[in-house]
mmCIF file of C-alpha atoms in Angstrom:
data_model
loop_
_atom_site.group_PDB
_atom_site.id
_atom_site.type_symbol
_atom_site.label_atom_id
_atom_site.label_comp_id
_atom_site.label_asym_id
_atom_site.label_seq_id
_atom_site.Cartn_x
_atom_site.Cartn_y
_atom_site.Cartn_z
ATOM 1 C CA UNK B 1 158.245 51.531 153.215
ATOM 2 C CA UNK B 2 155.876 51.992 150.900
ATOM 3 C CA UNK B 3 152.237 50.543 150.982
ATOM 4 C CA UNK B 4 152.245 48.839 147.979
ATOM 5 C CA UNK B 5 155.722 48.225 145.886
ATOM 6 C CA UNK B 6 156.486 47.034 142.712
ATOM 7 C CA UNK B 7 159.497 46.631 140.090
ATOM 8 C CA UNK B 8 159.949 50.451 138.636
ATOM 9 C CA UNK B 9 161.230 49.618 135.471
ATOM 10 C CA UNK B 10 161.779 50.461 132.498
ATOM 11 C CA UNK B 11 160.625 46.518 130.905
ATOM 12 C CA UNK B 12 161.705 47.053 127.356
ATOM 13 C CA UNK B 13 160.711 44.056 125.247
ATOM 14 C CA UNK B 14 160.658 43.621 120.942
ATOM 15 C CA UNK B 15 156.952 42.167 120.307
ATOM 16 C CA UNK B 16 155.971 38.703 121.091
ATOM 17 C CA UNK B 17 157.757 38.463 124.197
ATOM 18 C CA UNK B 18 155.625 37.474 128.028
ATOM 19 C CA UNK B 19 156.803 40.200 130.247
ATOM 20 C CA UNK B 20 155.873 39.573 134.160
ATOM 21 C CA UNK B 21 155.619 42.472 136.462
ATOM 22 C CA UNK B 22 155.033 41.559 140.328
ATOM 23 C CA UNK B 23 153.599 43.824 143.137
ATOM 24 C CA UNK B 24 153.848 43.597 146.856
ATOM 25 C CA UNK B 25 151.479 45.172 149.349
ATOM 26 C CA UNK B 26 151.944 45.589 153.243
ATOM 27 C CA UNK B 27 147.739 45.967 154.957
ATOM 28 C CA UNK B 28 147.184 42.172 155.668
ATOM 29 C CA UNK B 29 143.128 44.388 155.510
ATOM 30 C CA UNK B 30 143.226 44.834 152.156
ATOM 31 C CA UNK B 31 140.248 43.480 150.245
ATOM 32 C CA UNK B 32 140.401 44.231 146.721
ATOM 33 C CA UNK B 33 143.133 44.013 143.852
ATOM 34 C CA UNK B 34 143.467 45.871 140.254
ATOM 35 C CA UNK B 35 145.992 46.180 137.465
ATOM 36 C CA UNK B 36 145.435 49.561 136.180
ATOM 37 C CA UNK B 37 146.657 51.430 132.502
ATOM 38 C CA UNK B 38 147.857 54.197 132.029
ATOM 39 C CA UNK B 39 149.382 55.619 128.950
ATOM 40 C CA UNK B 40 151.968 58.713 128.534
ATOM 41 C CA UNK B 41 149.757 62.096 130.011
ATOM 42 C CA UNK B 42 146.286 60.698 130.269
ATOM 43 C CA UNK B 43 144.194 59.139 133.699
ATOM 44 C CA UNK B 44 144.664 55.879 134.657
ATOM 45 C CA UNK B 45 141.782 52.792 133.248
ATOM 46 C CA UNK B 46 140.936 49.058 134.662
ATOM 47 C CA UNK B 47 142.883 46.501 133.723
ATOM 48 C CA UNK B 48 141.770 43.958 135.063
ATOM 49 C CA UNK B 49 140.620 43.239 138.586
ATOM 50 C CA UNK B 50 142.298 40.497 140.762
ATOM 51 C CA UNK B 51 140.997 37.636 142.304
ATOM 52 C CA UNK B 52 142.384 34.988 144.495
ATOM 53 C CA UNK B 53 141.714 32.348 142.027
ATOM 54 C CA UNK B 54 143.533 34.409 139.119
ATOM 55 C CA UNK B 55 141.910 35.362 136.522
ATOM 56 C CA UNK B 56 143.109 35.972 132.835
ATOM 57 C CA UNK B 57 141.623 37.720 129.682
ATOM 58 C CA UNK B 58 143.138 37.274 126.857
ATOM 59 C CA UNK B 59 146.575 37.537 127.001
ATOM 60 C CA UNK B 60 146.514 38.815 130.214
ATOM 61 C CA UNK B 61 146.817 37.165 133.415
ATOM 62 C CA UNK B 62 146.857 38.334 137.322
ATOM 63 C CA UNK B 63 147.354 36.293 139.835
ATOM 64 C CA UNK B 64 146.885 36.675 144.008
ATOM 65 C CA UNK B 65 148.319 35.506 146.626
ATOM 66 C CA UNK B 66 146.795 36.554 150.087
ATOM 67 C CA UNK B 67 149.945 34.401 152.515
ATOM 68 C CA UNK B 68 152.604 36.468 150.829
ATOM 69 C CA UNK B 69 150.893 39.585 149.919
ATOM 70 C CA UNK B 70 151.842 39.656 146.327
ATOM 71 C CA UNK B 71 149.854 40.021 143.025
ATOM 72 C CA UNK B 72 152.182 39.906 139.673
ATOM 73 C CA UNK B 73 150.746 40.716 136.049
ATOM 74 C CA UNK B 74 151.595 38.509 133.303
ATOM 75 C CA UNK B 75 151.224 39.380 129.307
ATOM 76 C CA UNK B 76 151.831 36.937 126.677
ATOM 77 C CA UNK B 77 152.364 37.621 123.025
ATOM 78 C CA UNK B 78 153.122 41.666 123.785
ATOM 79 C CA UNK B 79 152.121 44.112 121.505
ATOM 80 C CA UNK B 80 153.769 47.425 120.529
ATOM 81 C CA UNK B 81 149.801 49.073 122.087
ATOM 82 C CA UNK B 82 150.677 47.404 125.160
ATOM 83 C CA UNK B 83 153.341 50.269 125.578
ATOM 84 C CA UNK B 84 152.576 52.148 128.916
ATOM 85 C CA UNK B 85 152.411 52.485 133.169
ATOM 86 C CA UNK B 86 150.990 49.500 134.502
ATOM 87 C CA UNK B 87 150.100 50.026 138.313
ATOM 88 C CA UNK B 88 149.106 47.911 140.552
ATOM 89 C CA UNK B 89 146.722 48.920 142.831
ATOM 90 C CA UNK B 90 145.267 47.924 146.300
ATOM 91 C CA UNK B 91 141.792 48.754 148.060
ATOM 92 C CA UNK B 92 141.394 48.813 152.047
ATOM 93 C CA UNK B 93 139.064 50.430 154.417
ATOM 94 C CA UNK B 94 140.392 53.464 155.856
ATOM 95 C CA UNK B 95 138.758 55.934 158.013
ATOM 96 C CA UNK B 96 134.968 56.713 158.248
ATOM 97 C CA UNK B 97 133.148 53.754 155.858
ATOM 98 C CA UNK B 98 135.793 54.992 152.335
ATOM 99 C CA UNK B 99 137.589 51.844 149.978
ATOM 100 C CA UNK B 100 140.472 53.860 149.450
ATOM 101 C CA UNK B 101 142.604 53.036 146.588
ATOM 102 C CA UNK B 102 146.745 52.951 147.042
ATOM 103 C CA UNK B 103 148.449 53.032 144.060
ATOM 104 C CA UNK B 104 152.364 51.508 143.673
ATOM 105 C CA UNK B 105 154.404 53.463 141.725
ATOM 106 C CA UNK B 106 153.744 51.810 138.524
ATOM 107 C CA UNK B 107 155.880 50.234 135.974
ATOM 108 C CA UNK B 108 157.098 51.116 132.507
ATOM 109 C CA UNK B 109 156.787 48.867 129.117
ATOM 110 C CA UNK B 110 157.905 50.029 125.993
ATOM 111 C CA UNK B 111 157.020 47.057 123.316
ATOM 112 C CA UNK B 112 159.354 47.472 120.412
ATOM 113 C CA UNK B 113 159.014 46.764 116.856
ATOM 114 C CA UNK L 1 135.411 56.936 128.071
ATOM 115 C CA UNK L 2 133.978 56.820 131.829
ATOM 116 C CA UNK L 3 131.741 60.046 131.808
ATOM 117 C CA UNK L 4 133.945 61.435 134.191
ATOM 118 C CA UNK L 5 134.829 65.117 133.147
ATOM 119 C CA UNK L 6 137.071 67.164 135.156
ATOM 120 C CA UNK L 7 137.365 70.900 134.245
ATOM 121 C CA UNK L 8 139.750 72.795 133.567
ATOM 122 C CA UNK L 9 142.233 70.307 131.959
ATOM 123 C CA UNK L 10 145.531 72.047 132.157
ATOM 124 C CA UNK L 11 146.424 75.275 134.985
ATOM 125 C CA UNK L 12 149.332 78.158 135.718
ATOM 126 C CA UNK L 13 149.209 79.567 138.848
ATOM 127 C CA UNK L 14 151.189 80.858 141.086
ATOM 128 C CA UNK L 15 152.963 79.794 144.355
ATOM 129 C CA UNK L 16 150.390 81.542 147.182
ATOM 130 C CA UNK L 17 147.289 81.571 144.907
ATOM 131 C CA UNK L 18 144.189 79.059 145.718
ATOM 132 C CA UNK L 19 142.467 76.915 143.083
ATOM 133 C CA UNK L 20 139.654 74.901 142.327
ATOM 134 C CA UNK L 21 139.149 71.884 140.419
ATOM 135 C CA UNK L 22 136.024 70.792 139.298
ATOM 136 C CA UNK L 23 134.649 67.140 138.442
ATOM 137 C CA UNK L 24 131.420 66.191 137.208
ATOM 138 C CA UNK L 25 130.868 61.598 138.101
ATOM 139 C CA UNK L 26 129.778 59.658 136.022
ATOM 140 C CA UNK L 27 126.240 58.773 136.254
ATOM 141 C CA UNK L 28 124.872 56.177 138.911
ATOM 142 C CA UNK L 29 128.041 56.964 140.510
ATOM 143 C CA UNK L 30 127.668 58.665 144.407
ATOM 144 C CA UNK L 31 130.903 58.944 145.701
ATOM 145 C CA UNK L 32 133.744 60.478 144.472
ATOM 146 C CA UNK L 33 136.983 60.391 145.060
ATOM 147 C CA UNK L 34 140.108 62.507 144.064
ATOM 148 C CA UNK L 35 144.523 61.426 143.882
ATOM 149 C CA UNK L 36 147.251 63.850 143.185
ATOM 150 C CA UNK L 37 149.589 62.421 140.763
ATOM 151 C CA UNK L 38 153.171 63.777 140.589
ATOM 152 C CA UNK L 39 155.047 63.121 137.632
ATOM 153 C CA UNK L 40 156.561 59.437 137.553
ATOM 154 C CA UNK L 41 154.989 58.352 140.713
ATOM 155 C CA UNK L 42 152.012 56.334 141.413
ATOM 156 C CA UNK L 43 148.247 58.735 142.053
ATOM 157 C CA UNK L 44 148.339 59.466 145.704
ATOM 158 C CA UNK L 45 144.627 59.155 147.833
ATOM 159 C CA UNK L 46 143.271 62.831 149.077
ATOM 160 C CA UNK L 47 140.258 62.197 150.277
ATOM 161 C CA UNK L 48 136.986 60.593 149.215
ATOM 162 C CA UNK L 49 133.560 62.057 149.431
ATOM 163 C CA UNK L 50 130.407 59.583 148.659
ATOM 164 C CA UNK L 51 126.853 61.509 149.599
ATOM 165 C CA UNK L 52 128.224 65.020 150.426
ATOM 166 C CA UNK L 53 130.251 64.492 153.086
ATOM 167 C CA UNK L 54 134.101 63.680 153.390
ATOM 168 C CA UNK L 55 134.151 59.799 154.043
ATOM 169 C CA UNK L 56 138.015 58.965 154.069
ATOM 170 C CA UNK L 57 140.909 61.731 153.635
ATOM 171 C CA UNK L 58 145.001 60.129 152.880
ATOM 172 C CA UNK L 59 147.764 62.762 154.026
ATOM 173 C CA UNK L 60 147.507 65.561 153.151
ATOM 174 C CA UNK L 61 147.120 68.806 154.652
ATOM 175 C CA UNK L 62 143.851 71.025 155.294
ATOM 176 C CA UNK L 63 144.563 73.593 152.715
ATOM 177 C CA UNK L 64 143.288 70.908 150.608
ATOM 178 C CA UNK L 65 138.962 71.008 150.510
ATOM 179 C CA UNK L 66 135.838 69.600 149.449
ATOM 180 C CA UNK L 67 132.601 69.765 148.552
ATOM 181 C CA UNK L 68 130.370 67.065 146.880
ATOM 182 C CA UNK L 69 127.109 68.303 145.432
ATOM 183 C CA UNK L 70 123.523 67.258 145.489
ATOM 184 C CA UNK L 71 124.627 66.120 141.312
ATOM 185 C CA UNK L 72 127.244 64.278 142.921
ATOM 186 C CA UNK L 73 129.597 66.666 141.318
ATOM 187 C CA UNK L 74 132.370 67.396 143.302
ATOM 188 C CA UNK L 75 135.347 70.376 143.892
ATOM 189 C CA UNK L 76 138.815 69.851 144.806
ATOM 190 C CA UNK L 77 140.089 73.411 146.545
ATOM 191 C CA UNK L 78 143.518 74.197 147.582
ATOM 192 C CA UNK L 79 144.860 77.317 149.511
ATOM 193 C CA UNK L 80 148.388 78.717 149.524
ATOM 194 C CA UNK L 81 149.431 77.352 146.416
ATOM 195 C CA UNK L 82 153.016 75.089 146.298
ATOM 196 C CA UNK L 83 155.457 74.496 144.104
ATOM 197 C CA UNK L 84 155.162 70.782 145.306
ATOM 198 C CA UNK L 85 151.658 71.018 143.997
ATOM 199 C CA UNK L 86 152.622 71.146 140.765
ATOM 200 C CA UNK L 87 151.117 67.861 139.650
ATOM 201 C CA UNK L 88 148.278 65.504 137.096
ATOM 202 C CA UNK L 89 145.528 66.190 139.740
ATOM 203 C CA UNK L 90 142.247 63.033 139.150
ATOM 204 C CA UNK L 91 138.540 62.404 139.917
ATOM 205 C CA UNK L 92 137.911 59.169 140.479
ATOM 206 C CA UNK L 93 133.848 58.062 140.652
ATOM 207 C CA UNK L 94 132.771 54.912 142.051
ATOM 208 C CA UNK L 95 129.731 53.412 144.008
ATOM 209 C CA UNK L 96 129.477 53.640 147.392
ATOM 210 C CA UNK L 97 132.946 53.819 149.271
ATOM 211 C CA UNK L 98 134.630 53.195 146.470
ATOM 212 C CA UNK L 99 133.646 49.334 147.143
ATOM 213 C CA UNK L 100 135.149 47.976 143.263
ATOM 214 C CA UNK L 101 137.538 49.720 140.749
ATOM 215 C CA UNK L 102 137.573 53.634 140.035
ATOM 216 C CA UNK L 103 136.848 55.505 136.560
ATOM 217 C CA UNK L 104 138.939 58.396 136.131
ATOM 218 C CA UNK L 105 138.537 61.147 134.670
ATOM 219 C CA UNK L 106 141.105 62.399 132.977
ATOM 220 C CA UNK L 107 142.566 64.552 134.790
ATOM 221 C CA UNK L 108 143.621 68.541 135.720
ATOM 222 C CA UNK L 109 147.517 69.580 134.842
ATOM 223 C CA UNK L 110 148.160 71.859 137.289
ATOM 224 C CA UNK L 111 151.310 73.855 137.558
ATOM 225 C CA UNK L 112 152.188 76.466 140.056
ATOM 226 C CA UNK L 113 154.719 78.290 139.628
#
């Protein structure tokens, strides 16, 4: 079983749609949680951090449920420019004092005109 | 832009050769992590360097090695290249131990033939 699991997609949605991505993680000692966005053949870029209280940034809302070890990302009123791969990322202490980031395989989103 | 730069951007090597990839971290960041991203997968943690010492390692063989310099720039060395080493190699800089999110360079795309 992978440490971080995501719906692989692809998700093809029309402009203006609401789309939700889900992610589960297996390491209960995980301490930090993020969503990254990766455009085709580019590097991942931080979309938002995820907190237990939930957080919102414009059209994007992220939720964390530590008890269920579940993370979600909701995109409202999707735009063509939202087309990308969305990576669920979990941070946990590993050997030494490093906080290793573990990435899911990503969920591909295509927003259609 | 993150301020993290990697070189070269693209590289083609022959199986059995050795390769060195370079990364300059963002100003103020003393931690550098390296990731390997195969096509269609999320980035996989290779190792992390903090203040010139290895500070955590993922599930990669010893032929993957690294260095961090006093200015916090870093190198990834891969010996005895195999075809499966073909991937996007990402460098990410952050604060101590990766407490917060990582900031990625644009990556080096390595092709082993």
